[in-house]
Amino acid sequence: NAASMTPFCYKCIPPLVASLAQKERTKLNHLSVKQVPFLSFDIRGNTDLWRWAFQIVYTRSFEANDGSGDLRIVPMADMFNHGSAETEVEYVYDEDGNCYVQTIRDVPAGSPLRMSYGDPTNPSFLFARYGFLDESSPATFCKLIPSHISEEMQNIGYAHNRMLFFKDSGDVSQEVWDVLLYQVLGENDEWKQKEFYEAHMNGEHGTKQSIHEQYLSQTMAKTFRTY
């Protein structure tokens, strides 16, 4: 996973995975193990040991559902595998922080018990966090990471779970085309960009489609340059 990657690895993987991996690596680097007084000098100086401990804790923990972002380790629940297309269990916390896991459908004896580790359309997160690729994911992020993501781009649809390439059908989500066109218009005609944005926000699909058709060649050219 990301904690084991080197700077060279970041150059060999898609940009979103690289970005997530660098954030994961930063969390590892910010550990203050050497400041823990009750650890022996040998343990505090054993980089391989505390990297291993970080990976064990981080890949077996669950995020609290109270919005705090805290991670919690739940014995036995950390043994559930990931399911993308199908899951059998889900977990919840009560007010005291106790974790409860229950099946969400009938499960035949001998069947696996799986839960979702994250957004099934974004295998990049699973690879960076847990170190595996979910081949059952129906889609993946389109790799477009602008240097600046404006509020307007987010309103049009820029998000890692919406800018998708679909694996089996080869389809591209509408948000990809909308964001690419918005960028093209910003480079060529700001008035037309404003018209396109307002048409999107007001649900004027005919106007949007007309602008898409007018700038199709430029949008396709930017697509080839980007991907």
PDB file of C-alpha atoms in Angstrom:
ATOM      1  CA  ASN A   1       0.000   0.000   0.000  1.00  0.00           C
ATOM      2  CA  ALA A   2       0.969   3.674   0.058  1.00  0.00           C
ATOM      3  CA  ALA A   3       3.014   3.392   3.238  1.00  0.00           C
ATOM      4  CA  SER A   4       5.372   1.040   1.416  1.00  0.00           C
ATOM      5  CA  MET A   5       5.714   3.127  -1.742  1.00  0.00           C
ATOM      6  CA  THR A   6       8.741   5.181  -2.755  1.00  0.00           C
ATOM      7  CA  PRO A   7       8.847   8.415  -4.803  1.00  0.00           C
ATOM      8  CA  PHE A   8       9.621   6.281  -7.858  1.00  0.00           C
ATOM      9  CA  CYS A   9       6.334   4.410  -7.377  1.00  0.00           C
ATOM     10  CA  TYR A  10       4.387   7.672  -7.620  1.00  0.00           C
ATOM     11  CA  LYS A  11       5.679   8.137 -11.173  1.00  0.00           C
ATOM     12  CA  CYS A  12       4.394   4.710 -12.236  1.00  0.00           C
ATOM     13  CA  ILE A  13       0.788   4.944 -11.060  1.00  0.00           C
ATOM     14  CA  PRO A  14      -2.206   7.083 -12.160  1.00  0.00           C
ATOM     15  CA  PRO A  15      -2.255  10.641 -10.787  1.00  0.00           C
ATOM     16  CA  LEU A  16      -5.154  10.175  -8.364  1.00  0.00           C
ATOM     17  CA  VAL A  17      -3.554   7.083  -6.827  1.00  0.00           C
ATOM     18  CA  ALA A  18      -0.256   8.947  -6.586  1.00  0.00           C
ATOM     19  CA  SER A  19      -1.937  11.890  -4.848  1.00  0.00           C
ATOM     20  CA  LEU A  20      -3.716   9.630  -2.354  1.00  0.00           C
ATOM     21  CA  ALA A  21      -0.554   7.598  -1.797  1.00  0.00           C
ATOM     22  CA  GLN A  22       1.485  10.694  -1.009  1.00  0.00           C
ATOM     23  CA  LYS A  23      -1.111  11.761   1.585  1.00  0.00           C
ATOM     24  CA  GLU A  24      -0.982   8.291   3.161  1.00  0.00           C
ATOM     25  CA  ARG A  25       2.803   8.438   3.227  1.00  0.00           C
ATOM     26  CA  THR A  26       2.650  11.850   4.880  1.00  0.00           C
ATOM     27  CA  LYS A  27       0.544  10.425   7.702  1.00  0.00           C
ATOM     28  CA  LEU A  28       3.192   7.757   8.250  1.00  0.00           C
ATOM     29  CA  ASN A  29       6.004  10.308   8.228  1.00  0.00           C
ATOM     30  CA  HIS A  30       4.197  12.442  10.817  1.00  0.00           C
ATOM     31  CA  LEU A  31       4.128   9.670  13.393  1.00  0.00           C
ATOM     32  CA  SER A  32       5.896  10.785  16.561  1.00  0.00           C
ATOM     33  CA  VAL A  33       7.039   7.339  17.629  1.00  0.00           C
ATOM     34  CA  LYS A  34      10.390   8.630  18.788  1.00  0.00           C
ATOM     35  CA  GLN A  35       8.627  10.907  21.293  1.00  0.00           C
ATOM     36  CA  VAL A  36       6.782   8.088  23.100  1.00  0.00           C
ATOM     37  CA  PRO A  37       8.565   7.808  26.468  1.00  0.00           C
ATOM     38  CA  PHE A  38       7.554   4.237  27.412  1.00  0.00           C
ATOM     39  CA  LEU A  39       8.985   2.700  24.214  1.00  0.00           C
ATOM     40  CA  SER A  40      12.536   1.447  24.357  1.00  0.00           C
ATOM     41  CA  PHE A  41      15.239   3.138  22.315  1.00  0.00           C
ATOM     42  CA  ASP A  42      15.545   0.058  20.092  1.00  0.00           C
ATOM     43  CA  ILE A  43      11.822   0.094  19.244  1.00  0.00           C
ATOM     44  CA  ARG A  44      11.732   3.838  18.643  1.00  0.00           C
ATOM     45  CA  GLY A  45      14.651   3.497  16.265  1.00  0.00           C
ATOM     46  CA  ASN A  46      13.286   0.472  14.413  1.00  0.00           C
ATOM     47  CA  THR A  47      11.800   2.069  11.288  1.00  0.00           C
ATOM     48  CA  ASP A  48      10.667  -1.216   9.789  1.00  0.00           C
ATOM     49  CA  LEU A  49       8.806  -2.140  12.981  1.00  0.00           C
ATOM     50  CA  TRP A  50       6.759   1.030  13.371  1.00  0.00           C
ATOM     51  CA  ARG A  51       6.051   1.134   9.618  1.00  0.00           C
ATOM     52  CA  TRP A  52       4.649  -2.396   9.972  1.00  0.00           C
ATOM     53  CA  ALA A  53       2.616  -1.324  13.034  1.00  0.00           C
ATOM     54  CA  PHE A  54       1.242   1.685  11.162  1.00  0.00           C
ATOM     55  CA  GLN A  55       0.126  -0.499   8.260  1.00  0.00           C
ATOM     56  CA  ILE A  56      -1.510  -3.073  10.531  1.00  0.00           C
ATOM     57  CA  VAL A  57      -3.469  -0.439  12.435  1.00  0.00           C
ATOM     58  CA  TYR A  58      -4.335   1.710   9.449  1.00  0.00           C
ATOM     59  CA  THR A  59      -5.556  -1.099   7.198  1.00  0.00           C
ATOM     60  CA  ARG A  60      -7.638  -2.754   9.937  1.00  0.00           C
ATOM     61  CA  SER A  61      -9.365   0.302  11.345  1.00  0.00           C
ATOM     62  CA  PHE A  62     -12.778   1.812  10.628  1.00  0.00           C
ATOM     63  CA  GLU A  63     -13.649   5.467  10.417  1.00  0.00           C
ATOM     64  CA  ALA A  64     -16.075   6.633  13.093  1.00  0.00           C
ATOM     65  CA  ASN A  65     -19.468   7.670  11.767  1.00  0.00           C
ATOM     66  CA  ASP A  66     -19.699  10.763  13.969  1.00  0.00           C
ATOM     67  CA  GLY A  67     -17.913  13.045  11.528  1.00  0.00           C
ATOM     68  CA  SER A  68     -14.771  13.228  13.634  1.00  0.00           C
ATOM     69  CA  GLY A  69     -12.596  11.341  11.166  1.00  0.00           C
ATOM     70  CA  ASP A  70     -11.250   9.225  14.020  1.00  0.00           C
ATOM     71  CA  LEU A  71     -10.180   5.668  13.249  1.00  0.00           C
ATOM     72  CA  ARG A  72     -11.250   2.763  15.454  1.00  0.00           C
ATOM     73  CA  ILE A  73     -10.038  -0.818  15.601  1.00  0.00           C
ATOM     74  CA  VAL A  74     -12.853  -3.329  15.996  1.00  0.00           C
ATOM     75  CA  PRO A  75     -11.705  -6.898  16.767  1.00  0.00           C
ATOM     76  CA  MET A  76     -13.283  -9.525  14.505  1.00  0.00           C
ATOM     77  CA  ALA A  77     -14.980  -6.856  12.381  1.00  0.00           C
ATOM     78  CA  ASP A  78     -11.567  -6.133  10.883  1.00  0.00           C
ATOM     79  CA  MET A  79     -11.655  -9.632   9.390  1.00  0.00           C
ATOM     80  CA  PHE A  80     -14.462  -8.827   6.926  1.00  0.00           C
ATOM     81  CA  ASN A  81     -13.236  -8.614   3.343  1.00  0.00           C
ATOM     82  CA  HIS A  82     -14.202  -5.942   0.838  1.00  0.00           C
ATOM     83  CA  GLY A  83     -17.147  -6.367  -1.495  1.00  0.00           C
ATOM     84  CA  SER A  84     -17.839  -4.051  -4.400  1.00  0.00           C
ATOM     85  CA  ALA A  85     -20.715  -5.489  -6.408  1.00  0.00           C
ATOM     86  CA  GLU A  86     -22.155  -7.383  -3.435  1.00  0.00           C
ATOM     87  CA  THR A  87     -21.889  -7.023   0.337  1.00  0.00           C
ATOM     88  CA  GLU A  88     -23.436  -9.114   3.081  1.00  0.00           C
ATOM     89  CA  VAL A  89     -22.857  -7.028   6.227  1.00  0.00           C
ATOM     90  CA  GLU A  90     -22.780  -3.444   7.432  1.00  0.00           C
ATOM     91  CA  TYR A  91     -21.641  -1.894  10.699  1.00  0.00           C
ATOM     92  CA  VAL A  92     -22.944   0.882  12.935  1.00  0.00           C
ATOM     93  CA  TYR A  93     -21.869   2.478  16.227  1.00  0.00           C
ATOM     94  CA  ASP A  94     -24.151   3.247  19.150  1.00  0.00           C
ATOM     95  CA  GLU A  95     -23.905   6.352  21.333  1.00  0.00           C
ATOM     96  CA  ASP A  96     -21.359   4.663  23.585  1.00  0.00           C
ATOM     97  CA  GLY A  97     -19.049   3.829  20.676  1.00  0.00           C
ATOM     98  CA  ASN A  98     -19.894   0.124  20.577  1.00  0.00           C
ATOM     99  CA  CYS A  99     -19.736  -1.398  17.097  1.00  0.00           C
ATOM    100  CA  TYR A 100     -22.523  -3.633  15.817  1.00  0.00           C
ATOM    101  CA  VAL A 101     -22.323  -5.675  12.627  1.00  0.00           C
ATOM    102  CA  GLN A 102     -25.364  -7.276  11.042  1.00  0.00           C
ATOM    103  CA  THR A 103     -26.203  -9.008   7.787  1.00  0.00           C
ATOM    104  CA  ILE A 104     -28.236  -7.031   5.295  1.00  0.00           C
ATOM    105  CA  ARG A 105     -29.614 -10.065   3.410  1.00  0.00           C
ATOM    106  CA  ASP A 106     -29.906 -13.819   3.769  1.00  0.00           C
ATOM    107  CA  VAL A 107     -26.479 -15.450   3.660  1.00  0.00           C
ATOM    108  CA  PRO A 108     -26.136 -19.180   2.911  1.00  0.00           C
ATOM    109  CA  ALA A 109     -23.840 -21.204   5.143  1.00  0.00           C
ATOM    110  CA  GLY A 110     -20.261 -21.188   3.938  1.00  0.00           C
ATOM    111  CA  SER A 111     -20.611 -17.892   2.067  1.00  0.00           C
ATOM    112  CA  PRO A 112     -18.200 -14.982   2.612  1.00  0.00           C
ATOM    113  CA  LEU A 113     -19.149 -12.015   4.744  1.00  0.00           C
ATOM    114  CA  ARG A 114     -18.127  -8.830   2.981  1.00  0.00           C
ATOM    115  CA  MET A 115     -18.511  -5.125   3.611  1.00  0.00           C
ATOM    116  CA  SER A 116     -17.660  -2.053   1.585  1.00  0.00           C
ATOM    117  CA  TYR A 117     -14.279  -0.460   2.290  1.00  0.00           C
ATOM    118  CA  GLY A 118     -15.117   2.587   0.189  1.00  0.00           C
ATOM    119  CA  ASP A 119     -16.640   3.959  -2.989  1.00  0.00           C
ATOM    120  CA  PRO A 120     -16.784   1.048  -5.500  1.00  0.00           C
ATOM    121  CA  THR A 121     -16.308   3.469  -8.409  1.00  0.00           C
ATOM    122  CA  ASN A 122     -12.994   4.676  -7.020  1.00  0.00           C
ATOM    123  CA  PRO A 123     -10.550   1.754  -6.725  1.00  0.00           C
ATOM    124  CA  SER A 124      -7.732   4.308  -6.407  1.00  0.00           C
ATOM    125  CA  PHE A 125      -8.530   4.798  -2.710  1.00  0.00           C
ATOM    126  CA  LEU A 126      -8.577   1.067  -2.052  1.00  0.00           C
ATOM    127  CA  PHE A 127      -5.183   0.638  -3.706  1.00  0.00           C
ATOM    128  CA  ALA A 128      -3.584   3.512  -1.798  1.00  0.00           C
ATOM    129  CA  ARG A 129      -5.093   2.583   1.561  1.00  0.00           C
ATOM    130  CA  TYR A 130      -5.209  -1.209   1.480  1.00  0.00           C
ATOM    131  CA  GLY A 131      -2.830  -2.154  -1.317  1.00  0.00           C
ATOM    132  CA  PHE A 132      -5.189  -4.108  -3.588  1.00  0.00           C
ATOM    133  CA  LEU A 133      -7.046  -3.429  -6.831  1.00  0.00           C
ATOM    134  CA  ASP A 134     -10.758  -4.112  -6.874  1.00  0.00           C
ATOM    135  CA  GLU A 135     -11.216  -5.687 -10.301  1.00  0.00           C
ATOM    136  CA  SER A 136     -14.985  -5.867  -9.756  1.00  0.00           C
ATOM    137  CA  SER A 137     -15.300  -2.059  -9.694  1.00  0.00           C
ATOM    138  CA  PRO A 138     -17.602  -1.036 -12.562  1.00  0.00           C
ATOM    139  CA  ALA A 139     -15.753   2.208 -13.206  1.00  0.00           C
ATOM    140  CA  THR A 140     -12.692   4.228 -12.312  1.00  0.00           C
ATOM    141  CA  PHE A 141     -11.773   7.890 -12.010  1.00  0.00           C
ATOM    142  CA  CYS A 142     -10.867   9.467 -15.340  1.00  0.00           C
ATOM    143  CA  LYS A 143      -7.421  10.702 -14.181  1.00  0.00           C
ATOM    144  CA  LEU A 144      -8.159  14.409 -14.772  1.00  0.00           C
ATOM    145  CA  ILE A 145      -6.636  16.422 -11.909  1.00  0.00           C
ATOM    146  CA  PRO A 146      -6.534  20.173 -12.724  1.00  0.00           C
ATOM    147  CA  SER A 147      -4.059  22.403 -10.914  1.00  0.00           C
ATOM    148  CA  HIS A 148      -7.026  24.384  -9.581  1.00  0.00           C
ATOM    149  CA  ILE A 149     -10.545  23.051  -9.024  1.00  0.00           C
ATOM    150  CA  SER A 150     -12.984  25.942  -8.843  1.00  0.00           C
ATOM    151  CA  GLU A 151     -16.394  25.950  -7.242  1.00  0.00           C
ATOM    152  CA  GLU A 152     -17.904  26.181 -10.718  1.00  0.00           C
ATOM    153  CA  MET A 153     -16.126  22.993 -11.794  1.00  0.00           C
ATOM    154  CA  GLN A 154     -17.439  21.207  -8.721  1.00  0.00           C
ATOM    155  CA  ASN A 155     -20.955  22.433  -9.486  1.00  0.00           C
ATOM    156  CA  ILE A 156     -20.642  21.103 -13.028  1.00  0.00           C
ATOM    157  CA  GLY A 157     -19.709  17.708 -11.673  1.00  0.00           C
ATOM    158  CA  TYR A 158     -16.009  17.498 -10.866  1.00  0.00           C
ATOM    159  CA  ALA A 159     -15.664  14.778  -8.229  1.00  0.00           C
ATOM    160  CA  HIS A 160     -13.684  11.568  -8.028  1.00  0.00           C
ATOM    161  CA  ASN A 161     -16.874   9.500  -7.846  1.00  0.00           C
ATOM    162  CA  ARG A 162     -18.534  11.215 -10.823  1.00  0.00           C
ATOM    163  CA  MET A 163     -15.739  11.725 -13.365  1.00  0.00           C
ATOM    164  CA  LEU A 164     -15.767   8.114 -14.483  1.00  0.00           C
ATOM    165  CA  PHE A 165     -14.640   5.726 -17.186  1.00  0.00           C
ATOM    166  CA  PHE A 166     -16.830   2.609 -17.197  1.00  0.00           C
ATOM    167  CA  LYS A 167     -14.842  -0.577 -17.566  1.00  0.00           C
ATOM    168  CA  ASP A 168     -17.187  -2.975 -19.367  1.00  0.00           C
ATOM    169  CA  SER A 169     -19.131  -0.653 -21.646  1.00  0.00           C
ATOM    170  CA  GLY A 170     -16.365   1.851 -22.380  1.00  0.00           C
ATOM    171  CA  ASP A 171     -18.772   4.696 -21.603  1.00  0.00           C
ATOM    172  CA  VAL A 172     -17.599   8.022 -20.253  1.00  0.00           C
ATOM    173  CA  SER A 173     -19.726   9.850 -17.692  1.00  0.00           C
ATOM    174  CA  GLN A 174     -21.342  13.104 -18.781  1.00  0.00           C
ATOM    175  CA  GLU A 175     -19.454  14.962 -16.060  1.00  0.00           C
ATOM    176  CA  VAL A 176     -16.151  14.241 -17.823  1.00  0.00           C
ATOM    177  CA  TRP A 177     -17.361  15.876 -21.046  1.00  0.00           C
ATOM    178  CA  ASP A 178     -18.897  18.799 -19.170  1.00  0.00           C
ATOM    179  CA  VAL A 179     -15.736  19.570 -17.198  1.00  0.00           C
ATOM    180  CA  LEU A 180     -13.481  19.206 -20.241  1.00  0.00           C
ATOM    181  CA  LEU A 181     -15.704  21.545 -22.253  1.00  0.00           C
ATOM    182  CA  TYR A 182     -15.789  24.043 -19.393  1.00  0.00           C
ATOM    183  CA  GLN A 183     -11.975  24.073 -19.445  1.00  0.00           C
ATOM    184  CA  VAL A 184     -11.876  24.454 -23.231  1.00  0.00           C
ATOM    185  CA  LEU A 185     -14.266  27.390 -23.079  1.00  0.00           C
ATOM    186  CA  GLY A 186     -12.178  29.011 -20.364  1.00  0.00           C
ATOM    187  CA  GLU A 187      -9.167  28.854 -22.662  1.00  0.00           C
ATOM    188  CA  ASN A 188     -11.005  30.217 -25.716  1.00  0.00           C
ATOM    189  CA  ASP A 189     -14.220  32.089 -24.914  1.00  0.00           C
ATOM    190  CA  GLU A 190     -15.029  33.170 -21.361  1.00  0.00           C
ATOM    191  CA  TRP A 191     -18.455  34.527 -22.370  1.00  0.00           C
ATOM    192  CA  LYS A 192     -19.378  31.185 -23.863  1.00  0.00           C
ATOM    193  CA  GLN A 193     -18.017  29.503 -20.727  1.00  0.00           C
ATOM    194  CA  LYS A 194     -20.355  31.628 -18.619  1.00  0.00           C
ATOM    195  CA  GLU A 195     -23.273  30.767 -20.931  1.00  0.00           C
ATOM    196  CA  PHE A 196     -22.474  27.058 -20.641  1.00  0.00           C
ATOM    197  CA  TYR A 197     -22.221  27.241 -16.845  1.00  0.00           C
ATOM    198  CA  GLU A 198     -25.530  29.073 -16.502  1.00  0.00           C
ATOM    199  CA  ALA A 199     -27.209  26.589 -18.866  1.00  0.00           C
ATOM    200  CA  HIS A 200     -25.954  23.737 -16.701  1.00  0.00           C
ATOM    201  CA  MET A 201     -27.097  25.338 -13.455  1.00  0.00           C
ATOM    202  CA  ASN A 202     -30.513  26.208 -14.901  1.00  0.00           C
ATOM    203  CA  GLY A 203     -31.096  22.791 -16.464  1.00  0.00           C
ATOM    204  CA  GLU A 204     -31.114  24.131 -20.037  1.00  0.00           C
ATOM    205  CA  HIS A 205     -30.063  20.877 -21.693  1.00  0.00           C
ATOM    206  CA  GLY A 206     -30.675  22.118 -25.230  1.00  0.00           C
ATOM    207  CA  THR A 207     -28.255  25.016 -24.800  1.00  0.00           C
ATOM    208  CA  LYS A 208     -25.664  22.739 -23.228  1.00  0.00           C
ATOM    209  CA  GLN A 209     -25.913  20.238 -26.058  1.00  0.00           C
ATOM    210  CA  SER A 210     -25.601  22.986 -28.656  1.00  0.00           C
ATOM    211  CA  ILE A 211     -22.378  24.275 -27.080  1.00  0.00           C
ATOM    212  CA  HIS A 212     -21.044  20.705 -26.809  1.00  0.00           C
ATOM    213  CA  GLU A 213     -21.625  20.202 -30.525  1.00  0.00           C
ATOM    214  CA  GLN A 214     -20.078  23.554 -31.401  1.00  0.00           C
ATOM    215  CA  TYR A 215     -16.854  22.796 -29.510  1.00  0.00           C
ATOM    216  CA  LEU A 216     -16.698  19.036 -30.063  1.00  0.00           C
ATOM    217  CA  SER A 217     -13.404  19.080 -31.974  1.00  0.00           C
ATOM    218  CA  GLN A 218     -11.668  21.209 -29.316  1.00  0.00           C
ATOM    219  CA  THR A 219     -13.037  19.019 -26.539  1.00  0.00           C
ATOM    220  CA  MET A 220     -11.813  15.865 -28.264  1.00  0.00           C
ATOM    221  CA  ALA A 221      -8.382  17.412 -28.814  1.00  0.00           C
ATOM    222  CA  LYS A 222      -8.123  18.266 -25.117  1.00  0.00           C
ATOM    223  CA  THR A 223      -9.246  14.718 -24.266  1.00  0.00           C
ATOM    224  CA  PHE A 224      -6.372  13.253 -26.276  1.00  0.00           C
ATOM    225  CA  ARG A 225      -3.882  15.639 -24.695  1.00  0.00           C
ATOM    226  CA  THR A 226      -5.133  14.809 -21.213  1.00  0.00           C
ATOM    227  CA  TYR A 227      -5.307  11.036 -21.538  1.00  0.00           C
TER     228      TYR A 227
END
